[in-house]
Short mmCIF file of C-alpha atoms in Angstrom, two decimals:
data_model
loop_
_atom_site.label_atom_id
_atom_site.label_comp_id
_atom_site.label_asym_id
_atom_site.label_seq_id
_atom_site.Cartn_x
_atom_site.Cartn_y
_atom_site.Cartn_z
CA MET M 1 19.89 9.63 -14.86
CA VAL M 2 20.01 5.85 -14.97
CA GLY M 3 23.15 4.44 -13.38
CA ASP M 4 25.23 1.55 -14.72
CA VAL M 5 24.53 -0.67 -11.69
CA GLY M 6 20.91 -1.30 -12.69
CA VAL M 7 17.79 -0.95 -10.61
CA CYS M 8 15.40 -3.38 -8.96
CA GLY M 9 12.00 -2.95 -7.32
CA VAL M 10 11.07 -3.93 -3.77
CA ILE M 11 7.45 -4.11 -2.61
CA LEU M 12 7.09 -3.92 1.19
CA ALA M 13 4.14 -6.19 2.00
CA ALA M 14 4.98 -7.76 5.36
CA GLY M 15 3.06 -5.33 7.57
CA ARG M 16 0.26 -6.56 9.80
CA GLY M 17 -2.39 -4.29 8.33
CA THR M 18 -3.68 -3.36 11.80
CA ARG M 19 -5.21 -0.10 10.55
CA LEU M 20 -7.55 -2.15 8.36
CA ALA M 21 -8.73 -4.35 11.22
CA PRO M 22 -11.05 -6.18 11.57
CA PHE M 23 -11.11 -6.69 7.78
CA SER M 24 -7.43 -7.67 7.88
CA ASP M 25 -7.85 -10.17 10.72
CA THR M 26 -8.20 -13.07 8.30
CA ARG M 27 -6.46 -11.86 5.12
CA PRO M 28 -3.19 -10.10 4.27
CA LYS M 29 -3.31 -6.39 3.58
CA PRO M 30 -1.91 -6.76 0.03
CA SER M 31 -4.90 -8.96 -0.87
CA PHE M 32 -7.42 -6.11 -0.64
CA PRO M 33 -8.80 -4.91 -3.96
CA ILE M 34 -8.09 -1.72 -5.80
CA GLY M 35 -10.57 -1.85 -8.63
CA SER M 36 -9.97 -5.10 -10.49
CA GLN M 37 -6.49 -5.67 -9.01
CA SER M 38 -5.16 -6.51 -5.56
CA LEU M 39 -2.97 -4.02 -3.75
CA LEU M 40 -0.02 -6.31 -4.47
CA GLU M 41 -0.78 -6.55 -8.19
CA ARG M 42 -1.15 -2.79 -8.45
CA ALA M 43 2.12 -2.15 -6.56
CA VAL M 44 4.03 -4.50 -8.85
CA ALA M 45 2.45 -2.88 -11.91
CA THR M 46 3.51 0.56 -10.65
CA VAL M 47 7.23 -0.23 -10.42
CA ARG M 48 7.68 -3.03 -12.98
CA PRO M 49 7.99 -0.81 -16.11
CA SER M 50 10.92 1.05 -14.52
CA VAL M 51 12.98 -1.78 -13.00
CA GLU M 52 14.86 -4.90 -14.08
CA GLY M 53 13.29 -7.22 -11.51
CA SER M 54 10.87 -7.09 -8.57
CA ALA M 55 10.67 -8.74 -5.17
CA VAL M 56 8.18 -8.68 -2.30
CA ASN M 57 8.68 -9.34 1.40
CA VAL M 58 5.89 -11.20 3.21
CA SER M 59 5.08 -12.34 6.73
CA GLY M 60 2.32 -14.90 7.17
CA HIS M 61 -0.48 -15.88 4.78
CA ALA M 62 2.01 -17.92 2.74
CA ASP M 63 -0.74 -19.72 0.80
CA TRP M 64 -2.29 -16.48 -0.44
CA PHE M 65 1.06 -15.07 -1.59
CA ALA M 66 2.01 -18.35 -3.28
CA ALA M 67 -1.22 -18.27 -5.26
CA ASN M 68 -1.45 -14.56 -5.98
CA THR M 69 2.02 -13.05 -6.33
CA PRO M 70 2.40 -11.93 -9.96
CA PRO M 71 4.63 -14.11 -12.15
CA GLY M 72 8.30 -13.18 -12.16
CA VAL M 73 8.23 -11.55 -8.72
CA THR M 74 10.61 -13.03 -6.14
CA THR M 75 9.11 -13.63 -2.68
CA PHE M 76 11.05 -13.31 0.57
CA ASP M 77 9.18 -14.88 3.49
CA GLU M 78 10.16 -13.30 6.82
CA GLY M 79 8.31 -15.84 8.93
CA SER M 80 5.92 -14.88 11.69
CA GLU M 81 7.72 -11.68 12.75
CA PRO M 82 8.20 -8.92 10.15
CA LEU M 83 11.76 -7.59 9.94
CA GLY M 84 10.81 -3.93 9.52
CA THR M 85 11.16 -1.78 6.42
CA ALA M 86 14.96 -1.71 6.43
CA GLY M 87 15.25 -5.26 7.71
CA GLY M 88 13.15 -6.45 4.79
CA VAL M 89 15.50 -4.75 2.33
CA TYR M 90 18.57 -6.15 4.11
CA ASN M 91 17.09 -9.63 3.90
CA MET M 92 17.09 -9.22 0.10
CA ARG M 93 20.71 -8.05 -0.12
CA ASP M 94 21.97 -11.03 -2.13
CA TRP M 95 19.11 -10.68 -4.61
CA ILE M 96 19.64 -6.90 -4.85
CA ASP M 97 23.28 -7.64 -5.68
CA GLY M 98 24.65 -4.10 -5.74
CA ARG M 99 21.81 -2.51 -7.70
CA ASP M 100 19.94 0.70 -6.97
CA VAL M 101 16.56 0.02 -5.39
CA VAL M 102 13.05 1.41 -5.81
CA VAL M 103 10.92 0.71 -2.73
CA LEU M 104 7.13 0.93 -2.71
CA ASN M 105 4.82 0.27 0.21
CA ALA M 106 2.19 -2.25 -0.86
CA ASP M 107 -0.63 -0.08 0.50
CA SER M 108 0.52 3.04 -1.38
CA VAL M 109 -1.77 3.48 -4.38
CA VAL M 110 -0.23 5.78 -6.96
CA PHE M 111 -2.26 7.25 -9.82
CA GLY M 112 0.24 8.63 -12.31
CA ASP M 113 3.53 7.76 -13.97
CA VAL M 114 6.61 7.32 -11.77
CA GLY M 115 9.12 6.57 -14.52
CA ASP M 116 10.80 9.98 -14.40
CA PHE M 117 11.10 9.73 -10.62
CA VAL M 118 12.83 6.35 -10.88
CA ASP M 119 15.09 7.52 -13.71
CA GLY M 120 16.27 10.42 -11.55
CA ARG M 121 17.44 8.19 -8.73
CA GLY M 122 21.11 9.11 -9.23
CA GLN M 123 20.44 12.75 -8.29
CA ALA M 124 20.63 11.99 -4.55
CA PRO M 125 21.52 9.00 -2.33
CA THR M 126 17.86 8.76 -1.32
CA ARG M 127 14.85 10.31 -3.01
CA LEU M 128 11.35 10.33 -1.52
CA LEU M 129 8.23 10.97 -3.56
CA VAL M 130 6.01 13.42 -1.68
CA THR M 131 2.71 15.21 -2.09
CA LEU M 132 1.39 18.42 -0.61
CA ASP M 133 -0.49 17.69 2.62
CA ARG M 134 -0.61 20.39 5.27
CA GLY M 135 -3.09 18.38 7.32
CA SER M 136 -0.76 15.48 8.09
CA PRO M 137 2.71 16.33 6.79
CA ASP M 138 5.84 14.22 7.27
CA PHE M 139 8.39 16.86 6.24
CA ASP M 140 8.70 20.64 6.61
CA ASP M 141 5.08 20.97 7.79
CA LEU M 142 4.18 20.68 4.13
CA TRP M 143 4.98 17.35 2.47
CA ARG M 144 3.61 13.84 3.00
CA PHE M 145 5.63 10.82 1.89
CA VAL M 146 3.59 8.79 -0.57
CA GLY M 147 5.38 5.50 0.08
CA LEU M 148 7.71 5.40 -2.95
CA SER M 149 11.45 5.92 -2.65
CA THR M 150 14.69 5.33 -4.52
CA MET M 151 18.02 4.49 -2.91
CA THR M 152 21.36 4.20 -4.65
CA SER M 153 23.52 1.13 -4.25
CA ALA M 154 25.74 3.12 -1.86
CA THR M 155 22.75 3.86 0.38
CA ILE M 156 21.66 0.20 0.29
CA ALA M 157 25.18 -0.76 1.40
CA GLU M 158 24.63 1.26 4.61
CA ILE M 159 21.76 -1.03 5.67
CA GLY M 160 23.12 -3.62 8.08
CA PRO M 161 21.74 -6.48 10.15
CA ASP M 162 20.73 -4.10 12.96
CA THR M 163 18.97 -1.61 10.68
CA GLU M 164 15.24 -2.10 11.19
CA ASP M 165 13.36 1.01 10.09
CA LEU M 166 14.26 2.96 6.97
CA TYR M 167 13.21 6.36 8.32
CA ARG M 168 14.39 6.03 11.90
CA ASP M 169 17.64 4.19 11.25
CA LEU M 170 18.71 5.62 7.88
CA TRP M 171 16.71 8.41 6.28
CA LYS M 172 16.58 10.59 9.40
CA ARG M 173 20.37 10.76 9.47
CA GLN M 174 20.51 11.31 5.72
CA LEU M 175 18.02 14.17 5.97
CA GLY M 176 20.27 15.89 8.47
CA ASP M 177 23.27 15.42 6.16
CA GLY M 178 21.45 16.74 3.11
CA GLU M 179 21.45 13.36 1.35
CA VAL M 180 17.68 13.12 0.76
CA ASP M 181 15.73 14.83 -2.01
CA LEU M 182 11.99 15.35 -1.53
CA VAL M 183 10.44 15.11 -4.98
CA PRO M 184 6.90 16.50 -5.40
CA PHE M 185 4.48 14.18 -7.21
CA SER M 186 2.12 15.68 -9.77
CA GLY M 187 -0.30 12.73 -9.63
CA LEU M 188 -2.57 11.41 -6.91
CA ALA M 189 -1.30 9.09 -4.17
CA ILE M 190 -3.50 7.43 -1.53
CA ASP M 191 -2.35 5.54 1.55
CA ALA M 192 -4.86 2.69 1.36
CA GLY M 193 -4.00 1.34 4.79
CA THR M 194 -7.19 2.61 6.44
CA PRO M 195 -10.81 1.72 5.59
CA ALA M 196 -11.65 5.27 4.51
CA ASN M 197 -8.63 5.53 2.25
CA LEU M 198 -9.10 2.01 0.87
CA LEU M 199 -12.60 3.00 -0.11
CA ALA M 200 -11.35 6.24 -1.67
CA ALA M 201 -8.65 4.46 -3.67
CA ASN M 202 -11.18 1.99 -5.02
CA LEU M 203 -13.58 4.72 -6.08
CA VAL M 204 -10.80 6.55 -7.92
CA ALA M 205 -9.65 3.34 -9.60
CA SER M 206 -13.18 2.32 -10.60
CA GLY M 207 -14.41 5.74 -11.68
CA GLY M 208 -16.83 5.91 -8.75
CA ARG M 209 -18.39 2.50 -9.27
CA SER M 210 -18.75 -0.11 -6.54
CA VAL M 211 -16.12 -2.86 -6.41
CA VAL M 212 -17.43 -6.36 -5.70
CA GLU M 213 -14.97 -9.19 -5.05
CA PRO M 214 -15.57 -12.75 -6.22
CA GLY M 215 -17.04 -14.73 -3.36
CA ALA M 216 -19.42 -11.98 -2.27
CA SER M 217 -23.19 -12.47 -2.35
CA LEU M 218 -24.99 -9.43 -3.71
CA ASP M 219 -28.78 -9.62 -3.76
CA GLY M 220 -29.34 -6.06 -2.54
CA THR M 221 -27.91 -2.83 -3.99
CA VAL M 222 -24.68 -0.99 -3.31
CA GLU M 223 -23.52 2.47 -4.25
CA GLN M 224 -19.89 3.61 -4.22
CA SER M 225 -18.93 0.73 -1.93
CA VAL M 226 -16.46 -2.14 -1.67
CA VAL M 227 -18.01 -5.56 -1.16
CA LEU M 228 -15.37 -8.05 -0.05
CA ALA M 229 -15.37 -11.83 -0.41
CA GLY M 230 -17.67 -13.43 2.14
CA ALA M 231 -20.05 -10.47 2.31
CA ASP M 232 -23.79 -11.12 2.09
CA VAL M 233 -25.75 -8.06 0.98
CA ARG M 234 -29.34 -9.16 1.21
CA ALA M 235 -32.24 -8.26 -1.05
CA ASP M 236 -33.70 -5.58 1.23
CA GLU M 237 -30.38 -3.80 1.82
CA HIS M 238 -28.84 -0.76 0.18
CA LEU M 239 -25.31 0.20 1.14
CA ARG M 240 -23.68 3.50 0.27
CA LEU M 241 -20.05 4.51 0.84
CA CYS M 242 -19.31 1.33 2.77
CA ILE M 243 -16.83 -1.52 2.96
CA VAL M 244 -18.40 -4.81 3.96
CA ASP M 245 -17.28 -8.40 4.44
CA GLY M 246 -18.93 -11.34 6.15
CA ALA M 247 -18.51 -10.02 9.66
CA SER M 248 -18.04 -6.23 9.60
CA ARG M 249 -19.10 -3.05 7.86
CA PHE M 250 -17.30 0.27 7.57
CA ASP M 251 -19.49 3.36 7.02
CA LEU M 252 -17.75 6.45 5.71
CA SER M 253 -20.46 8.68 7.17
CA SER M 254 -19.48 7.67 10.70
CA ASP M 255 -15.88 6.68 9.91
CA ALA M 256 -16.47 3.58 12.02
CA VAL M 257 -16.42 -0.18 11.64
CA VAL M 258 -19.32 -2.07 13.21
CA PRO M 259 -19.98 -5.81 13.48
CA ILE M 260 -22.69 -7.29 11.31
CA LEU M 261 -25.52 -9.05 13.10
CA ARG M 262 -26.18 -12.12 11.01
CA SER M 263 -29.94 -11.75 11.38
CA SER M 264 -29.83 -8.49 9.40
CA VAL M 265 -27.58 -5.65 8.30
CA SER M 266 -28.89 -2.41 9.75
CA ARG M 267 -29.16 0.62 7.51
CA SER M 268 -30.23 4.17 8.05
CA PRO M 269 -33.30 5.57 6.28
CA SER M 270 -31.10 8.15 4.57
CA ALA M 271 -29.15 5.35 2.89
CA ARG M 272 -32.26 3.91 1.20
CA ARG M 273 -33.30 4.71 -2.29
#
């Protein structure tokens, strides 16, 4: 049920993106593509239909965010040191202005409608969208948090200047007090914060086709791969199930990132057509 206080959307985009290194050494994590959109564009598009306004927290790469943050989204620059998930929300307290809040991690790629989840935010102080994942669960040895949550204005009011992490400093206590609802998601959600999952999210978004960013040089062939800006795939190369930029290549078959020798990009015989 939609409350009278209104609801706003917060995109958490200030993380360092260390799990995507070395690809993230020179670009912010929200800049990576998901099909034809950036992670940031897709995150905003996920929450925007259900909220009255959106904001994003950032740390570093100010020029990229200034040029690429979608119109109408308010930016909160945290400087060189990220404030943490709760600290980022607290930093927006004047902008939030007593509203309920929908929070989405910028690297959480959601395939499916979340409108009903947002509309149900008044059913519990905090609601977490979860998916079945017995391999790496976050809750009850069964559920994995997909990176999308709602918090009522009363919950937001509990976040103070010393509250840094939403789970550790707020949700953990709420879970013990029965103030958190875990809401199963019927769609697909991918944590795109690792190379393997970034590749998977792109292949789902593109229908299995390769994604090639502007600024990449593609003279060779690629199959089910992500070719980032600065990459140089030469005429005698065929890449399959890879992510590549100008300096590194991730191969799904080995689940490893290797540096590219500028004289050539090695490839296994099995990867050739």
